[in-house]
């Protein structure tokens, strides 16, 4: 049954996620500083963090590319994840002694929630290459479209950046994880509840132009205008199985509804003020004005999976691509759609836009040392944002000749926390930055259907960027 996990994860990541997330820390500098990096952001990074900094920092900057990935799991610790999905965490030789059965037992009743953000252009290329191994890679699977390459340029007070992202969220009930790990057990057939199992994915590109202007010697304001090209938006659900107690079989239905495109815009504003002795205060708001519209020429993808114990006809006896091939796609007809399709469509469009993100920070800089404290808050409207956007971050940066060292930490809402670090290498105007961080923590979850329970977090971030910089501070 691990094949089921493979296929569901593939759909959640390869198709165009609690909430879907975008707007994760832009830039390797920010990731290395625990999500700080706003106060003294410069060049291309300032376009997204605070356009006012374009006027204060000056210089010129070309971003040749940035590759980033972030992932967060709710409901399991690192040890449990290593056991459930059979991998070893490559951090200080970390291994786990937890057995798969113990890991399943440790899961909360609410199950697992997995969310990810990746750089869009390379993700699309990787998916395109991997689909060549499928026996039927045609239009029956949702895709992520054709995101643009992530590049940018800033010169003086003006900058423009193109960025693409693929975001996904997958939810798995505890009972379904049990089925995946321990295989189908006919004696427990009535225990296999799907619950809220499903996925939501999004692929989009942004083109943001920003301008900063000084007001006197110490203050600057900035504005950014963004065009958003939505490539794919997909909502997927799994429905409760149809059980045949006499023959001891279960039939699972899955539906994914795909919006094949969309477009929108957003407006950002920023303010920065230099104080005395190297201190600076900074504030910005992303998407203070925004709109996102999705294509309503929807495509429905449906599949039925058959499970049995030793019957020889189970859908799960073959290879993962055999399961993928079971999905059939056709244009959605409002006059003849199934109940499964109708229920899934209802979850596709509500709040399918980007929320306003507020940031405020205080920083101090002297010579090659910079220290930043930044708080981030997200408006309650709009579901396309990061699960770790609500946070307070503290980061340190130290330049040593051609090296730049970074470290930071973050404390977020619902008990999420992170530690991170980064390394920058400067060879003349060429700047290579690599940053990574680990997220963990826990919170108490309760709902009308689930009694209060402790839920663990586990996750990480990795970003690599290559830039050419000159002039400025």
XYZ file of C-alpha atoms in Angstrom:
473
model
C 0.000 0.000 0.000
C 2.999 2.335 0.029
C 2.242 2.680 -3.685
C -0.851 4.670 -2.707
C 1.279 7.148 -0.775
C 3.589 7.486 -3.760
C 0.757 8.241 -6.149
C -1.096 10.659 -3.873
C 2.135 12.536 -3.177
C 2.896 12.669 -6.896
C -0.499 14.149 -7.635
C -0.185 16.710 -4.879
C 3.278 17.845 -5.969
C 3.186 17.355 -9.713
C -0.277 18.784 -10.334
C -1.070 22.241 -9.787
C -2.342 23.673 -0.194
C -4.923 23.673 7.177
C -4.259 26.546 4.007
C -2.414 26.596 0.746
C 0.792 28.508 0.839
C 2.720 30.914 -1.232
C 4.862 33.865 -0.244
C 7.467 31.847 1.638
C 10.688 33.658 2.511
C 11.932 35.171 -0.763
C 15.678 34.948 -1.125
C 18.522 32.882 0.269
C 19.497 35.716 2.623
C 16.115 35.599 4.325
C 16.063 31.811 4.647
C 19.513 31.857 6.244
C 18.344 34.496 8.739
C 15.298 32.544 9.903
C 12.790 34.527 7.842
C 14.264 37.934 8.691
C 16.079 39.829 5.934
C 13.520 42.525 5.243
C 15.151 45.516 6.971
C 18.372 45.632 4.945
C 17.195 43.823 1.818
C 18.693 45.274 -1.327
C 18.523 45.015 -5.099
C 16.299 42.288 -6.491
C 15.440 41.000 -2.998
C 14.064 44.420 -2.011
C 11.463 44.209 -4.792
C 9.563 41.571 -2.822
C 10.578 42.454 0.742
C 10.343 46.248 0.785
C 10.512 48.367 -2.400
C 11.487 51.427 -0.312
C 14.936 49.868 0.169
C 15.660 50.282 -3.542
C 16.081 54.012 -2.890
C 18.160 53.622 0.290
C 20.502 50.803 -0.753
C 21.202 51.837 -4.374
C 23.622 49.974 -6.646
C 22.698 47.443 -9.287
C 21.845 43.779 -9.107
C 21.063 40.957 -11.537
C 19.514 37.699 -10.307
C 20.553 34.872 -12.616
C 18.401 32.314 -10.865
C 17.051 31.115 -7.556
C 16.034 27.580 -6.624
C 14.092 27.016 -3.440
C 12.015 24.341 -1.762
C 10.067 24.344 1.495
C 8.054 21.557 3.083
C 6.070 21.226 6.301
C 4.264 18.208 7.742
C 1.648 18.557 10.467
C 0.881 15.470 12.505
C 4.266 13.735 12.694
C 7.727 14.269 14.121
C 10.952 13.751 12.153
C 11.371 10.288 13.703
C 7.872 9.233 12.712
C 8.305 10.533 9.161
C 11.542 8.596 8.688
C 9.799 5.410 9.772
C 6.573 5.934 7.798
C 8.220 6.800 4.489
C 11.457 4.818 4.876
C 14.166 7.467 4.640
C 16.961 8.784 6.833
C 17.150 12.464 7.668
C 20.542 13.690 6.358
C 21.275 15.787 9.444
C 24.094 14.703 11.732
C 23.536 11.080 10.769
C 20.007 11.133 12.158
C 18.249 7.778 12.197
C 15.096 6.505 13.867
C 14.330 3.501 16.034
C 10.564 3.983 15.728
C 8.840 1.111 13.920
C 6.239 1.861 11.224
C 3.468 0.470 13.426
C 4.569 2.704 16.305
C 4.670 5.710 13.980
C 1.112 5.025 12.825
C -0.055 4.677 16.421
C 1.587 8.023 17.274
C -0.343 9.896 14.569
C -3.085 12.218 15.802
C -6.687 11.349 14.979
C -6.708 14.280 12.534
C -4.069 12.503 10.403
C -1.234 14.013 8.349
C -1.093 17.312 6.480
C 1.783 17.878 4.048
C 2.510 21.214 2.348
C 5.292 22.269 -0.019
C 6.549 25.213 -2.059
C 9.068 24.801 -4.867
C 10.584 26.977 -7.588
C 8.227 26.616 -10.523
C 10.333 26.533 -13.681
C 12.702 23.752 -12.641
C 9.859 21.840 -10.991
C 7.960 21.858 -14.274
C 11.043 20.660 -16.157
C 11.627 17.869 -13.655
C 8.023 16.709 -13.866
C 8.111 16.779 -17.648
C 11.197 14.561 -17.638
C 9.759 12.118 -15.094
C 6.476 11.740 -16.961
C 8.369 10.111 -19.781
C 8.566 6.999 -17.593
C 4.790 6.693 -17.279
C 2.945 4.274 -19.524
C 0.271 6.874 -20.306
C 1.473 10.420 -19.569
C -1.265 12.076 -21.630
C -3.842 14.676 -20.571
C -5.583 12.491 -17.942
C -3.383 13.865 -15.139
C -3.431 17.468 -13.928
C -0.268 19.368 -14.846
C 1.406 22.533 -13.561
C 1.578 24.330 -16.910
C 4.630 26.284 -18.046
C 6.033 28.551 -15.290
C 8.536 31.256 -16.243
C 12.229 31.163 -15.186
C 12.988 32.994 -11.921
C 15.189 35.998 -12.788
C 15.392 39.699 -11.948
C 17.257 42.990 -12.311
C 17.505 46.111 -10.157
C 19.257 49.364 -11.020
C 19.204 52.266 -8.600
C 15.655 52.925 -7.448
C 13.957 50.621 -9.976
C 13.725 46.853 -10.201
C 11.774 44.100 -11.909
C 11.598 40.429 -10.972
C 10.027 37.310 -12.416
C 9.339 34.495 -9.973
C 7.474 31.204 -10.358
C 6.227 28.839 -7.674
C 4.469 25.510 -7.361
C 2.580 24.999 -4.114
C 0.744 21.951 -2.860
C -1.034 20.617 0.171
C -1.968 16.987 0.805
C -4.114 15.677 3.664
C -4.236 12.021 4.711
C -6.477 10.455 7.347
C -4.817 8.357 10.034
C -6.750 5.292 8.848
C -5.522 5.711 5.276
C -1.902 6.066 6.439
C -2.403 2.843 8.401
C -3.648 1.145 5.244
C -0.653 2.403 3.259
C 1.891 1.261 5.819
C 0.413 -2.083 6.869
C -1.383 -3.070 3.645
C -5.044 -3.980 3.292
C -6.439 -6.147 6.098
C -9.881 -7.581 5.322
C -10.622 -8.110 9.002
C -10.375 -4.322 9.503
C -12.291 -3.329 6.389
C -14.729 -1.041 8.224
C -11.853 0.953 9.776
C -10.556 2.425 6.522
C -12.030 5.915 6.676
C -10.894 8.534 4.177
C -11.940 11.539 6.283
C -10.643 14.805 4.804
C -8.040 13.111 2.571
C -7.345 15.234 -0.488
C -4.958 17.723 -2.047
C -4.827 21.270 -3.393
C -2.130 22.536 -5.727
C -1.253 25.755 -7.508
C 1.309 26.815 -10.105
C 1.809 30.479 -10.962
C 4.317 33.101 -12.107
C 4.665 36.702 -10.944
C 6.200 39.690 -12.725
C 6.787 42.478 -10.189
C 8.047 45.978 -11.008
C 9.022 48.188 -8.060
C 10.232 51.734 -7.486
C 11.617 53.470 -4.396
C 11.945 57.198 -3.697
C 13.678 59.077 -0.880
C 11.961 61.658 1.321
C 14.845 63.626 2.735
C 18.117 61.996 3.723
C 16.825 59.157 5.919
C 13.364 58.120 4.778
C 12.180 56.272 1.694
C 8.886 54.970 0.365
C 8.320 52.373 -2.329
C 5.632 50.756 -4.408
C 5.484 47.508 -6.348
C 3.001 46.435 -9.005
C 2.615 42.742 -9.755
C 1.079 40.790 -12.618
C 0.186 37.215 -11.736
C -0.125 34.481 -14.351
C -1.935 31.483 -12.920
C -0.890 28.293 -14.693
C -2.954 25.664 -12.884
C -5.200 25.431 -9.827
C -6.332 21.969 -8.743
C -8.541 20.684 -5.933
C -8.547 16.931 -5.273
C -10.555 14.751 -2.907
C -10.810 11.119 -1.926
C -14.243 9.848 -0.939
C -15.270 7.288 1.636
C -14.910 3.746 0.267
C -17.787 1.600 -0.892
C -17.418 -1.569 1.167
C -18.468 -5.072 0.144
C -18.463 -6.932 3.450
C -19.440 -10.232 1.851
C -16.516 -10.274 -0.599
C -14.332 -8.185 1.739
C -13.394 -5.556 -0.820
C -13.225 -1.754 -0.816
C -13.653 0.675 -3.708
C -12.124 4.165 -3.404
C -13.067 7.089 -5.666
C -10.783 10.092 -6.233
C -11.639 13.310 -8.089
C -9.412 16.263 -9.056
C -10.876 19.436 -10.558
C -8.479 21.565 -12.590
C -8.745 25.230 -13.548
C -6.418 25.453 -16.572
C -5.324 29.062 -16.059
C -5.921 32.439 -14.475
C -4.618 35.962 -14.084
C -4.478 38.713 -11.513
C -2.559 41.610 -10.034
C -1.296 42.938 -6.731
C 0.070 46.194 -5.325
C 2.747 46.427 -2.607
C 3.897 49.402 -0.517
C 6.902 49.937 1.715
C 8.475 52.407 4.124
C 12.013 52.575 5.513
C 13.575 55.035 7.945
C 17.250 55.233 8.923
C 17.702 56.237 12.564
C 20.939 56.959 14.395
C 23.884 54.638 15.087
C 23.103 52.215 12.243
C 19.483 51.469 13.213
C 16.668 51.231 10.670
C 12.925 50.645 11.001
C 11.054 49.133 8.090
C 7.464 48.240 7.209
C 5.778 46.822 4.143
C 2.466 45.405 2.979
C 2.184 42.940 0.102
C -1.045 42.781 -1.920
C -2.713 45.770 -0.276
C -4.775 45.770 -3.452
C -5.192 42.505 -5.326
C -7.421 40.496 -7.620
C -7.208 36.948 -8.950
C -9.535 35.410 -11.544
C -9.471 31.754 -12.614
C -10.636 30.151 -15.853
C -13.996 28.425 -15.377
C -13.497 25.979 -18.279
C -12.807 23.243 -15.765
C -11.406 19.767 -16.316
C -12.444 16.820 -14.134
C -10.059 13.942 -13.412
C -11.651 10.822 -11.892
C -10.252 7.482 -10.778
C -11.589 4.425 -8.946
C -9.242 2.211 -6.925
C -10.202 -1.341 -5.985
C -8.713 -2.939 -2.851
C -8.954 -6.542 -1.721
C -6.918 -9.087 0.221
C -5.310 -11.723 -1.967
C -8.022 -11.619 -4.663
C -5.579 -11.078 -7.526
C -7.529 -8.144 -8.994
C -6.567 -5.322 -6.632
C -5.689 -1.976 -8.219
C -2.712 -1.811 -5.883
C -0.967 -4.989 -7.014
C 0.810 -3.285 -9.931
C 3.258 -0.423 -10.279
C 2.591 3.210 -9.230
C 2.127 4.297 -12.841
C -0.663 1.752 -13.184
C -2.597 3.606 -10.508
C -1.928 6.937 -12.194
C -3.236 5.548 -15.473
C -6.617 4.943 -13.845
C -7.363 8.679 -13.876
C -9.599 9.743 -16.752
C -9.967 13.387 -17.758
C -12.785 15.179 -19.534
C -14.181 18.733 -19.676
C -16.572 19.350 -16.835
C -20.217 19.431 -17.937
C -22.395 21.171 -15.294
C -25.442 19.316 -16.606
C -24.080 15.802 -16.234
C -21.410 15.819 -13.505
C -21.361 13.170 -10.805
C -22.016 13.932 -7.143
C -18.310 13.360 -6.430
C -17.355 15.993 -9.008
C -19.985 18.446 -7.765
C -18.710 18.212 -4.171
C -15.101 18.741 -5.255
C -15.910 21.769 -7.453
C -17.351 23.596 -4.439
C -13.886 23.733 -2.810
C -11.943 24.988 -5.850
C -12.596 28.739 -6.101
C -13.477 30.085 -2.606
C -10.634 32.341 -1.337
C -8.427 31.295 -4.283
C -6.385 34.502 -4.096
C -3.332 35.875 -2.306
C -3.839 37.587 1.064
C -2.320 40.820 2.276
C 0.941 40.163 4.136
C 2.158 42.755 6.657
C 5.776 42.956 7.763
C 7.555 45.238 10.233
C 11.150 45.149 11.356
C 13.955 46.780 13.288
C 17.566 46.344 12.246
C 21.060 47.395 13.192
C 24.063 47.425 10.871
C 27.709 48.312 11.462
C 30.495 47.404 9.077
C 29.968 43.830 7.961
C 27.514 42.948 10.748
C 23.717 43.152 10.459
C 21.060 42.128 12.968
C 17.337 42.088 12.145
C 14.120 41.461 14.063
C 11.092 41.047 11.789
C 7.440 40.246 12.449
C 5.058 38.922 9.791
C 1.266 38.746 9.851
C -1.224 37.539 7.238
C -4.768 38.798 6.725
C -7.488 36.156 7.260
C -8.812 36.434 3.697
C -7.150 34.472 0.893
C -6.047 30.876 1.283
C -2.978 31.005 -0.956
C -0.285 31.647 1.630
C 2.319 29.849 3.712
C 1.539 27.878 6.842
C 4.569 29.555 8.429
C 3.764 33.156 7.450
C 2.574 34.129 10.954
C 5.912 34.503 12.701
C 8.555 36.594 14.383
C 12.125 36.147 13.141
C 15.551 37.116 14.430
C 18.537 36.920 12.090
C 22.250 37.723 12.089
C 24.560 38.320 9.116
C 28.368 38.631 9.285
C 30.604 39.408 6.322
C 34.193 38.084 6.422
C 36.209 39.039 3.360
C 34.651 37.050 0.504
C 32.406 35.000 2.846
C 29.073 35.912 4.404
C 27.752 33.866 7.329
C 24.095 33.889 8.342
C 22.068 32.383 11.174
C 18.590 32.883 12.520
C 15.544 31.555 14.259
C 11.803 31.899 13.959
C 8.834 31.441 16.269
C 5.469 31.094 14.575
C 1.833 30.756 15.461
C 0.570 27.392 16.747
C 3.951 26.433 18.189
C 5.916 26.298 14.931
C 9.602 27.194 15.269
C 12.688 27.075 13.068
C 16.446 27.406 13.126
C 18.460 28.127 10.000
C 21.821 29.092 8.615
C 23.403 30.177 5.386
C 26.662 30.781 3.569
C 27.419 33.373 0.921
C 30.424 33.265 -1.374
C 31.500 36.411 -3.222
C 33.886 36.236 -6.177
C 34.075 39.831 -7.312
C 30.560 40.885 -8.361
C 29.316 37.259 -8.477
C 27.432 36.203 -5.360
C 26.439 32.601 -4.607
C 24.232 32.062 -1.559
C 23.062 28.797 -0.001
C 20.717 28.643 2.998
C 18.758 25.944 4.799
C 16.596 25.572 7.879
C 14.658 23.021 9.904
C 11.129 23.555 11.264
C 9.586 21.718 14.188
C 7.268 22.183 17.138
C 3.730 21.280 18.064
C 0.318 22.561 19.063
C -2.952 21.383 20.545
C -5.680 20.758 17.996
C -9.393 20.405 18.666
C -12.518 20.446 16.513
C -16.135 19.355 16.612
C -15.096 15.963 15.224
C -11.763 15.433 17.011
C -11.045 15.629 20.740
C -8.118 17.862 21.841
C -4.827 16.253 20.835
C -1.164 17.168 20.406
C -0.015 17.640 16.815
C 3.672 17.681 15.822
C 5.386 19.716 13.110
C 8.355 18.677 10.981
C 9.765 20.459 7.947
C 12.584 22.304 6.267
C 13.666 24.907 3.726
C 16.523 25.076 1.220
C 17.343 27.950 -1.140
C 20.226 28.552 -3.553
C 20.627 31.816 -5.478
C 23.139 33.235 -7.948
C 23.431 36.996 -8.413
C 25.703 39.670 -9.815
C 25.900 42.808 -7.675
C 27.715 46.109 -7.813
C 27.686 49.490 -6.083
C 25.314 50.398 -3.324
C 25.873 50.044 0.393
